[in-house]
Amino acid sequence: DAERAIATIGVDGTTHDVTARQFENPSGDGVTWVYTEELSQDGDWTVDVSLTDPVGYASNEVHDAFTIDTLAPMITVEFDNNDARSGMYFNRPRTATITVRERNFDPSLMGVSTSAKDASGNAADAPGASGWSATGEEDTWSCTVHFGGELHYGLSVSAADPAGNQTEAYEVPEFVIDMTPPQASVEHVENKAAYAGEVAPSLSMSDTNLSIGNSTYSLTGAHSGKVDYMRGMETSYSDTSESVTYADFEHKVERDDVYTLTVHAEDLAGNTSDVTRVFSVNRYGSNYLYSDDTANILGAYLKAPQDVVITEINVSGLEDQTHVELAHDNEVTNLVEGDTYTAETADDSGWSKTTYTIPASNFSRDGYYRVMVTSHDKAGNLSQNTMGNKDATREHAAEVNFAVDTTAPTVGFAGASTGGVYFGSSHDALPLANDNLALARVTVQVDNDEPQEYSPDDFAGGPASFQIPADAKLHTLTIAAYDKAGNVHSTTLGAVAVAPNWVEYLKANPSFEFFAGIV
């Protein structure tokens, strides 16, 4: 029967029969029959051959099973942490998952090699791989390696199969696990401290894997701004550190400030450390500013009292020892906070700003006033607004002196009176002027003529001098006095005449009785 099956060939569970018709007799002897088939597909093969001749004799059965594998294993390596910094640095542990795809997987033919060394290059204990396990995907197996220590690591994976196929080794580039933040420090200044003497801070940053380019520091003054360089500062570097030492800050007024010194240290793995110190340099104590209204009354004479507002600026802040004194003429009084004055303290870009308001009621009496503010700051400085170099420019004292004068001057004539008629070729009206504090000027006017002006010095020794016109005419005399506060007082004499001879005198003074016979 030419269609009877002689052999069955199968691969991976799929079979086909070889019938008698497919056999050939290449020798032509009619006895030896041959069938040839090339088996090249990768897979698990089986060959089964048996024959029963036409008279019923059966041959032996032949069975063969073998595997054809022409493909090398396929390796993949994946990490759970790929957040690399500076190319090869990681600030968290890493776990590698190694996956091999191979239909004829044999764990004994898999090679997972790890290496470890410290920062100095000395060999260290390297982690080992876990056992291989099926992933659930066809012909796929995996294992893991956990890199948890702070070391330099290498990983190499090789794979072969029982057929002798071998994959080129998979090499993972060297990488570093660094989870330790750098060290950052500031020395020789304390946070929130005030310094009146030497101020010479220093700072440092260090780490085995310090990133010099990403590590920074800055010194910034609340009022002076960023200070990039200061005379005498020194900077030093190494592969693993950076340090800066400042010389004693210059003893100049402009160096008084509230400073913020910040240090940011960063390593190649992205770990960071930050240190901040806020401190004040206060060698020159407070200075004082005036409100606009107060600035306008300094050294002035006021017709009416007004509030005095003084602001004290201090780098480091004031202790509770501030007091305000008020001098009125020769009398000095200590004012009481909350009663006779108020003080409010606020922050001014890190500086202390205390505003004193002394109400006008403290200046209700005429006289000369002087306001004196005394304080101690947290750096130990004593400040008074009457000291030198305390104004806004740091060039002068911040004196607050003024006078209140609500009283008008007194004026008059000592040598003339209303209706007076005087005999002679001349007559002095003897103008008088006086003020309780300070005269500014005095004018005397005849009728509507141009007034004659006098200075306060003209009245220093008594009456001034003013000649009434000797023209036997009736005149009006007006005297006006102005004080430095702007108060004005005037008085007028009417019908005043000076006659140069008896005839005109009698005409001007008809009430005069002339007795004949008097020699």
Coordinates of C-alpha atoms in Angstrom, one line a residue:
D1 CA 0.0 0.0 0.0
A2 CA 1.8 3.1 -1.2
E3 CA -0.2 5.4 1.1
R4 CA 0.6 3.6 4.4
A5 CA 2.6 5.7 6.9
I6 CA 6.1 4.6 7.4
A7 CA 7.4 7.5 9.6
T8 CA 6.0 10.3 11.7
I9 CA 8.0 13.5 12.1
G10 CA 7.0 16.2 14.6
V11 CA 8.2 19.5 16.0
D12 CA 6.8 21.3 19.0
G13 CA 3.7 19.1 18.9
T14 CA 3.0 19.4 15.2
T15 CA 3.4 16.1 13.2
H16 CA 3.2 14.9 9.6
D17 CA 3.5 11.4 8.2
V18 CA 5.9 10.1 5.6
T19 CA 4.1 7.5 3.4
A20 CA 5.7 4.6 1.4
R21 CA 5.2 6.5 -1.8
Q22 CA 7.7 9.2 -0.5
F23 CA 10.5 6.7 -0.2
E24 CA 13.0 6.2 -3.0
N25 CA 15.3 3.3 -4.0
P26 CA 18.5 5.2 -5.0
S27 CA 20.5 1.9 -5.4
G28 CA 17.9 0.4 -7.7
D29 CA 18.1 -2.9 -5.8
G30 CA 14.4 -2.9 -4.9
V31 CA 15.4 -3.6 -1.3
T32 CA 16.8 -0.5 0.3
W33 CA 14.4 2.4 0.4
V34 CA 15.4 5.9 1.6
Y35 CA 13.5 9.1 2.6
T36 CA 15.4 12.3 3.2
E37 CA 14.0 15.5 4.9
E38 CA 16.0 18.5 6.1
L39 CA 15.0 19.5 9.7
S40 CA 16.1 23.1 10.2
Q41 CA 13.5 24.8 12.2
D42 CA 14.3 25.6 15.8
G43 CA 12.2 23.4 18.0
D44 CA 11.9 20.1 19.8
W45 CA 11.8 17.4 17.2
T46 CA 10.6 13.7 17.3
V47 CA 11.0 11.0 14.6
D48 CA 9.2 7.7 14.8
V49 CA 9.7 5.0 12.2
S50 CA 8.1 1.5 12.0
L51 CA 7.2 -0.9 9.1
T52 CA 4.9 -3.9 8.7
D53 CA 5.4 -5.8 5.4
P54 CA 2.5 -7.2 3.3
V55 CA 2.7 -10.6 4.9
G56 CA 2.4 -9.1 8.3
Y57 CA 6.0 -9.1 9.6
A58 CA 6.7 -6.0 11.7
S59 CA 10.0 -4.3 11.9
N60 CA 11.5 -2.8 15.0
E61 CA 10.3 0.6 16.1
V62 CA 12.7 3.5 15.9
H63 CA 12.2 6.7 18.0
D64 CA 14.4 9.7 18.1
A65 CA 13.9 13.1 19.9
F66 CA 16.3 16.1 19.7
T67 CA 16.3 19.9 19.8
I68 CA 17.4 22.3 17.2
D69 CA 18.5 25.7 18.7
T70 CA 20.2 28.2 16.5
L71 CA 19.4 31.4 18.5
A72 CA 21.5 32.8 21.2
P73 CA 19.8 34.0 24.4
M74 CA 18.5 37.6 24.5
I75 CA 19.5 39.7 27.6
T76 CA 17.8 42.8 28.9
V77 CA 18.7 44.7 32.0
E78 CA 16.3 47.3 33.5
F79 CA 16.8 49.4 36.7
D80 CA 14.1 50.7 38.9
N81 CA 16.0 54.0 39.4
N82 CA 17.2 55.8 36.4
D83 CA 17.4 59.3 37.9
A84 CA 21.1 59.8 37.2
R85 CA 22.9 62.9 38.2
S86 CA 26.2 64.0 36.6
G87 CA 25.9 61.0 34.3
M88 CA 26.6 58.2 36.8
Y89 CA 25.6 59.2 40.3
F90 CA 22.4 58.2 42.1
N91 CA 21.1 59.3 45.5
R92 CA 18.9 56.3 46.0
P93 CA 19.5 52.6 45.9
R94 CA 19.0 50.7 42.6
T95 CA 17.7 47.3 41.8
A96 CA 18.6 45.7 38.4
T97 CA 16.2 43.2 36.9
I98 CA 18.0 40.9 34.5
T99 CA 15.7 39.2 31.9
V100 CA 16.9 36.4 29.6
R101 CA 14.7 35.1 26.7
E102 CA 15.8 31.5 25.8
R103 CA 13.6 28.5 25.0
N104 CA 16.3 26.1 26.3
F105 CA 17.1 28.1 29.4
D106 CA 19.7 26.6 31.7
P107 CA 20.5 28.7 34.8
S108 CA 23.9 27.1 35.1
L109 CA 24.8 28.7 31.8
M110 CA 23.9 32.2 33.0
G111 CA 26.6 34.5 34.3
V112 CA 25.8 37.5 36.5
S113 CA 28.9 39.3 37.7
T114 CA 29.0 42.4 40.0
S115 CA 31.9 44.5 41.3
A116 CA 32.1 47.1 44.0
K117 CA 34.8 49.5 45.2
D118 CA 34.9 52.5 47.6
A119 CA 35.7 56.1 46.7
S120 CA 39.4 55.4 47.1
G121 CA 39.3 52.6 44.6
N122 CA 39.5 49.8 47.2
A123 CA 37.6 46.6 46.5
A124 CA 34.4 46.1 48.5
D125 CA 31.8 43.4 48.9
A126 CA 29.6 43.3 45.8
P127 CA 26.0 42.2 46.0
G128 CA 24.9 38.9 44.5
A129 CA 22.0 38.0 42.2
S130 CA 18.8 36.4 43.3
G131 CA 17.8 33.0 41.9
W132 CA 16.3 32.8 38.4
S133 CA 12.5 32.5 38.1
A134 CA 10.1 32.3 35.2
T135 CA 8.4 35.6 34.5
G136 CA 5.2 34.1 33.1
E137 CA 6.1 35.1 29.6
E138 CA 7.0 32.4 27.1
D139 CA 10.7 31.3 27.4
T140 CA 11.5 34.3 29.7
W141 CA 13.4 34.1 33.0
S142 CA 14.6 36.8 35.3
C143 CA 16.7 37.5 38.4
T144 CA 17.5 40.7 40.4
V145 CA 20.5 42.4 41.9
H146 CA 20.0 45.1 44.6
F147 CA 22.7 47.8 44.8
G148 CA 22.0 49.4 48.2
G149 CA 25.4 50.5 49.6
E150 CA 27.2 53.7 48.9
L151 CA 29.8 52.4 46.5
H152 CA 31.0 52.4 42.9
Y153 CA 29.4 49.5 41.1
G154 CA 29.8 47.5 37.9
L155 CA 27.5 44.8 36.4
S156 CA 28.1 42.3 33.6
V157 CA 25.7 39.7 32.4
S158 CA 26.5 36.7 30.0
A159 CA 24.3 33.9 28.7
A160 CA 24.6 30.7 26.8
D161 CA 22.3 27.8 25.9
P162 CA 22.8 24.0 25.8
A163 CA 23.2 24.2 22.0
G164 CA 26.4 26.2 22.5
N165 CA 24.9 29.6 21.4
Q166 CA 26.4 32.4 23.5
T167 CA 25.4 36.0 23.8
E168 CA 27.9 38.8 23.9
A169 CA 28.3 40.0 27.5
Y170 CA 25.9 42.8 28.5
E171 CA 28.0 45.5 30.4
V172 CA 26.4 48.1 32.6
P173 CA 28.6 51.3 32.8
E174 CA 30.0 52.0 36.2
F175 CA 27.6 53.9 38.5
V176 CA 27.8 55.3 42.0
I177 CA 25.2 55.2 44.9
D178 CA 25.7 58.2 47.1
M179 CA 22.9 58.9 49.6
T180 CA 24.9 61.1 52.1
P181 CA 24.3 64.8 52.0
P182 CA 27.4 67.0 51.9
Q183 CA 28.7 68.8 55.0
A184 CA 28.0 72.5 55.0
S185 CA 29.0 74.8 57.9
V186 CA 29.3 78.4 59.0
E187 CA 31.6 79.3 61.8
H188 CA 32.4 82.4 63.9
V189 CA 29.0 84.0 63.6
E190 CA 25.8 82.8 65.3
N191 CA 22.3 83.1 64.0
K192 CA 20.4 86.2 65.2
A193 CA 23.5 87.5 67.0
A194 CA 24.6 91.2 67.0
Y195 CA 28.3 92.1 66.8
A196 CA 30.0 95.3 67.7
G197 CA 33.6 94.0 67.7
E198 CA 35.4 91.6 65.3
V199 CA 33.3 89.9 62.7
A200 CA 35.1 87.4 60.6
P201 CA 32.9 84.4 59.5
S202 CA 34.1 81.4 57.7
L203 CA 32.2 78.7 55.8
S204 CA 33.0 75.3 54.3
M205 CA 31.5 72.6 52.1
S206 CA 32.8 69.1 51.7
D207 CA 31.8 65.7 50.3
T208 CA 33.5 62.7 48.7
N209 CA 31.6 63.6 45.5
L210 CA 31.3 67.3 46.0
S211 CA 30.0 69.2 42.9
I212 CA 32.1 72.4 43.0
G213 CA 30.0 73.9 40.2
N214 CA 26.7 73.5 41.9
S215 CA 27.9 74.4 45.4
T216 CA 27.4 78.1 46.2
Y217 CA 27.6 80.7 49.0
S218 CA 26.4 84.3 49.2
L219 CA 26.7 87.2 51.7
T220 CA 23.9 89.7 51.4
G221 CA 23.3 92.9 53.4
A222 CA 19.7 94.0 54.0
H223 CA 20.6 97.5 52.9
S224 CA 23.9 97.1 51.1
G225 CA 22.8 94.2 48.9
K226 CA 24.9 91.3 47.7
V227 CA 28.6 91.4 48.7
D228 CA 30.5 89.5 46.0
Y229 CA 33.9 90.4 47.4
M230 CA 35.1 91.7 50.7
R231 CA 38.7 92.9 51.3
G232 CA 40.8 90.2 52.8
M233 CA 38.6 87.2 52.1
E234 CA 40.3 84.0 51.2
T235 CA 39.0 81.0 49.2
S236 CA 40.5 77.5 49.0
Y237 CA 39.5 74.4 47.0
S238 CA 40.3 70.7 46.8
D239 CA 38.6 67.8 44.9
T240 CA 36.3 67.2 47.8
S241 CA 35.9 70.6 49.6
E242 CA 35.6 74.4 49.3
S243 CA 36.1 76.9 52.1
V244 CA 35.9 80.7 52.5
T245 CA 37.3 82.8 55.3
Y246 CA 36.4 86.5 55.6
A247 CA 38.7 89.0 57.2
D248 CA 37.3 91.2 59.9
F249 CA 34.6 93.4 58.3
E250 CA 35.9 96.9 57.8
H251 CA 35.2 99.3 60.7
K252 CA 33.2 101.7 58.6
V253 CA 29.7 103.0 59.0
E254 CA 28.6 101.5 55.6
R255 CA 29.5 98.0 56.9
D256 CA 26.9 98.2 59.6
D257 CA 24.1 96.0 58.3
V258 CA 22.0 92.9 58.8
Y259 CA 23.8 90.2 56.9
T260 CA 22.5 86.8 55.6
L261 CA 25.2 84.3 54.9
T262 CA 24.0 81.2 53.0
V263 CA 25.8 78.1 52.1
H264 CA 24.4 75.6 49.6
A265 CA 26.5 72.4 49.2
E266 CA 25.6 69.8 46.6
D267 CA 27.2 66.6 45.6
L268 CA 27.3 64.9 42.2
A269 CA 24.4 62.7 43.2
G270 CA 22.2 65.7 43.8
N271 CA 22.2 65.5 47.6
T272 CA 22.2 68.9 49.2
S273 CA 22.8 70.7 52.5
D274 CA 22.0 74.3 53.3
V275 CA 23.0 76.5 56.1
T276 CA 21.9 80.1 56.7
R277 CA 23.1 82.6 59.3
V278 CA 21.5 85.9 59.9
F279 CA 23.6 88.3 62.0
S280 CA 24.1 92.0 62.4
V281 CA 27.3 94.1 62.4
N282 CA 26.6 97.1 64.6
R283 CA 29.6 99.1 65.6
Y284 CA 28.1 102.6 65.2
G285 CA 24.8 102.2 66.9
S286 CA 21.6 104.0 65.9
N287 CA 21.0 106.9 63.6
Y288 CA 17.9 109.1 63.6
L289 CA 15.5 110.3 61.0
Y290 CA 12.7 112.9 61.2
S291 CA 9.3 113.0 59.8
D292 CA 8.8 115.8 57.2
D293 CA 6.9 117.9 59.6
T294 CA 9.5 117.5 62.3
A295 CA 12.3 118.3 59.9
N296 CA 10.6 121.6 59.1
I297 CA 10.6 122.8 62.8
L298 CA 14.3 122.1 63.6
G299 CA 15.8 125.3 64.9
A300 CA 12.5 127.1 64.2
Y301 CA 10.2 129.3 66.3
L302 CA 6.6 128.0 66.2
K303 CA 3.4 130.1 66.8
A304 CA 1.7 126.8 67.8
P305 CA 3.1 123.5 69.1
Q306 CA 3.0 120.4 67.0
D307 CA 3.9 116.7 67.3
V308 CA 7.5 115.7 67.1
V309 CA 8.2 112.4 65.3
I310 CA 11.6 110.8 65.4
T311 CA 12.6 107.4 63.9
E312 CA 15.5 105.5 65.3
I313 CA 17.2 103.0 62.9
N314 CA 19.3 100.3 64.5
V315 CA 20.9 97.3 62.8
S316 CA 20.5 94.8 65.7
G317 CA 17.5 96.1 67.6
L318 CA 17.1 97.9 70.9
E319 CA 17.2 96.6 74.4
D320 CA 14.5 97.7 76.9
Q321 CA 16.5 100.7 78.1
T322 CA 15.3 103.4 75.9
H323 CA 14.2 106.7 77.4
V324 CA 13.1 110.1 76.1
E325 CA 13.9 113.4 77.8
L326 CA 12.4 116.8 77.2
A327 CA 14.2 120.0 78.1
H328 CA 12.1 123.1 78.4
D329 CA 14.4 126.1 78.9
N330 CA 16.4 124.9 82.0
E331 CA 14.0 122.3 83.1
V332 CA 14.5 118.6 82.1
T333 CA 11.7 116.0 82.3
N334 CA 11.8 112.3 81.7
L335 CA 8.8 111.4 79.4
V336 CA 6.8 108.2 80.1
E337 CA 6.1 105.8 77.3
G338 CA 2.4 105.3 76.8
D339 CA 1.7 108.5 78.7
T340 CA 3.6 111.4 77.4
Y341 CA 5.0 109.7 74.3
T342 CA 4.5 106.5 72.2
A343 CA 7.1 104.2 70.6
E344 CA 6.4 101.7 67.9
T345 CA 9.0 99.3 66.6
A346 CA 8.8 97.6 63.2
D347 CA 11.1 95.7 60.9
D348 CA 12.9 97.6 58.1
S349 CA 14.5 94.9 55.9
G350 CA 15.9 93.2 58.9
W351 CA 16.8 96.4 60.7
S352 CA 15.0 97.7 63.8
K353 CA 12.9 100.8 63.2
T354 CA 11.5 102.5 66.3
T355 CA 9.3 105.6 65.8
Y356 CA 8.8 107.9 68.7
T357 CA 5.9 110.3 68.7
I358 CA 6.0 113.2 71.3
P359 CA 2.5 114.9 71.2
A360 CA 2.2 118.7 70.9
S361 CA 0.7 118.8 74.4
N362 CA 4.2 118.4 75.8
F363 CA 5.1 121.8 74.2
S364 CA 2.2 123.9 75.4
R365 CA 4.3 126.5 77.2
D366 CA 6.3 129.2 75.5
G367 CA 10.0 128.6 75.6
Y368 CA 12.9 126.7 74.1
Y369 CA 12.7 122.9 73.7
R370 CA 15.1 120.1 73.2
V371 CA 14.2 116.4 72.7
M372 CA 16.8 113.8 73.7
V373 CA 16.5 110.1 72.9
T374 CA 18.8 107.6 74.6
S375 CA 19.0 103.8 73.8
H376 CA 21.1 100.7 74.2
D377 CA 21.1 98.2 71.4
K378 CA 21.7 94.4 71.4
A379 CA 25.3 94.8 70.3
G380 CA 26.0 96.9 73.4
N381 CA 26.1 100.3 71.8
L382 CA 24.9 103.4 73.6
S383 CA 23.2 105.9 71.2
Q384 CA 21.8 109.4 71.7
N385 CA 20.4 111.6 69.0
T386 CA 22.6 114.5 70.4
M387 CA 25.8 112.6 69.7
G388 CA 27.8 113.3 66.5
N389 CA 27.3 111.3 63.3
K390 CA 23.7 110.3 64.2
D391 CA 21.6 112.0 61.5
A392 CA 20.6 110.3 58.2
T393 CA 23.9 111.2 56.6
R394 CA 26.0 110.0 59.6
E395 CA 27.8 113.3 59.4
H396 CA 26.1 115.4 62.2
A397 CA 24.1 115.1 65.4
A398 CA 20.4 114.5 65.1
E399 CA 19.4 117.5 67.3
V400 CA 15.8 118.3 67.8
N401 CA 15.7 121.9 69.0
F402 CA 13.0 124.4 68.5
A403 CA 11.0 127.1 70.3
V404 CA 7.3 127.7 70.9
D405 CA 6.2 131.3 71.0
T406 CA 2.5 132.0 71.2
T407 CA 3.0 135.6 72.6
A408 CA 3.2 138.7 70.4
P409 CA 5.9 141.2 70.9
T410 CA 5.4 144.5 72.9
V411 CA 5.9 147.8 71.2
G412 CA 5.5 151.5 71.8
F413 CA 7.2 154.9 71.8
A414 CA 9.0 156.3 74.8
G415 CA 9.4 159.8 73.4
A416 CA 6.0 160.6 71.9
S417 CA 2.3 160.1 72.5
T418 CA -0.9 160.6 70.6
G419 CA -1.7 164.3 70.2
G420 CA 1.7 165.4 71.4
V421 CA 3.2 168.6 70.0
Y422 CA 6.9 169.1 70.6
F423 CA 9.1 172.2 70.3
G424 CA 12.5 172.0 68.7
S425 CA 14.4 171.5 65.5
S426 CA 14.2 167.8 66.1
H427 CA 12.5 165.3 68.3
D428 CA 13.2 161.5 68.9
A429 CA 10.1 159.3 69.2
L430 CA 12.3 156.6 70.9
P431 CA 10.6 153.4 69.5
L432 CA 10.4 150.5 72.0
A433 CA 10.1 146.8 71.1
N434 CA 10.5 143.6 73.0
D435 CA 9.6 139.9 72.8
N436 CA 9.5 137.1 75.3
L437 CA 11.8 135.0 73.1
A438 CA 13.2 136.6 70.0
L439 CA 12.4 139.6 67.8
A440 CA 12.8 139.2 64.1
R441 CA 12.4 142.8 63.0
V442 CA 10.7 146.1 63.8
T443 CA 9.3 148.8 61.4
V444 CA 8.4 152.5 62.1
Q445 CA 6.3 154.3 59.6
V446 CA 5.3 158.0 59.3
D447 CA 1.9 158.4 57.7
N448 CA 2.0 156.4 54.5
D449 CA 5.7 156.8 53.9
E450 CA 8.0 153.9 53.4
P451 CA 8.6 152.2 56.8
Q452 CA 12.0 152.3 58.4
E453 CA 13.2 148.9 59.4
Y454 CA 15.1 148.0 62.5
S455 CA 17.0 144.9 63.6
P456 CA 16.6 143.3 67.0
D457 CA 20.1 144.6 67.9
D458 CA 18.8 148.2 67.6
F459 CA 16.8 147.5 70.8
A460 CA 19.4 145.6 72.7
G461 CA 20.3 148.6 74.9
G462 CA 16.9 150.2 75.2
P463 CA 14.8 152.4 72.8
A464 CA 15.9 152.9 69.3
S465 CA 16.0 156.2 67.6
F466 CA 13.4 157.7 65.2
Q467 CA 13.3 161.5 64.4
I468 CA 9.8 162.9 63.9
P469 CA 9.7 165.4 61.0
A470 CA 10.0 168.9 62.4
D471 CA 7.5 170.5 60.0
A472 CA 4.8 171.5 62.5
K473 CA 2.4 169.2 60.7
L474 CA 0.3 166.5 62.4
H475 CA 1.6 163.1 61.7
T476 CA 0.6 159.5 62.4
L477 CA 3.4 157.2 63.8
T478 CA 3.0 153.4 63.5
I479 CA 5.4 150.9 65.0
A480 CA 5.1 147.1 64.3
A481 CA 7.2 144.3 65.8
Y482 CA 7.6 140.8 64.4
D483 CA 9.0 137.9 66.4
K484 CA 10.7 134.8 64.9
A485 CA 7.5 132.8 65.4
G486 CA 5.6 135.1 63.1
N487 CA 3.6 136.9 65.8
V488 CA 3.0 140.6 65.1
H489 CA 2.0 143.5 67.3
S490 CA 1.7 147.1 66.2
T491 CA 0.6 150.4 67.8
T492 CA -0.2 153.8 66.3
L493 CA 0.1 157.4 67.6
G494 CA -2.0 160.1 65.9
A495 CA -1.7 163.9 65.6
V496 CA 2.0 164.1 66.6
A497 CA 3.8 167.3 65.6
V498 CA 7.2 168.9 66.0
A499 CA 7.4 172.7 65.6
P500 CA 10.8 174.3 64.9
N501 CA 9.8 177.8 66.1
W502 CA 7.3 179.4 68.5
V503 CA 4.9 180.6 65.9
E504 CA 4.5 177.3 64.4
Y505 CA 4.5 175.7 67.8
L506 CA 1.6 177.9 68.9
K507 CA -0.3 177.1 65.7
A508 CA 0.2 173.5 66.2
N509 CA -0.6 173.7 69.9
P510 CA -3.5 176.2 70.2
S511 CA -4.2 175.1 73.8
F512 CA -0.8 176.5 74.9
E513 CA -1.4 179.7 77.1
F514 CA 1.0 182.5 76.5
F515 CA 1.3 185.0 79.5
A516 CA 2.5 188.3 78.4
G517 CA 5.1 189.9 80.5
I518 CA 6.9 186.7 81.3
V519 CA 10.4 187.0 80.4

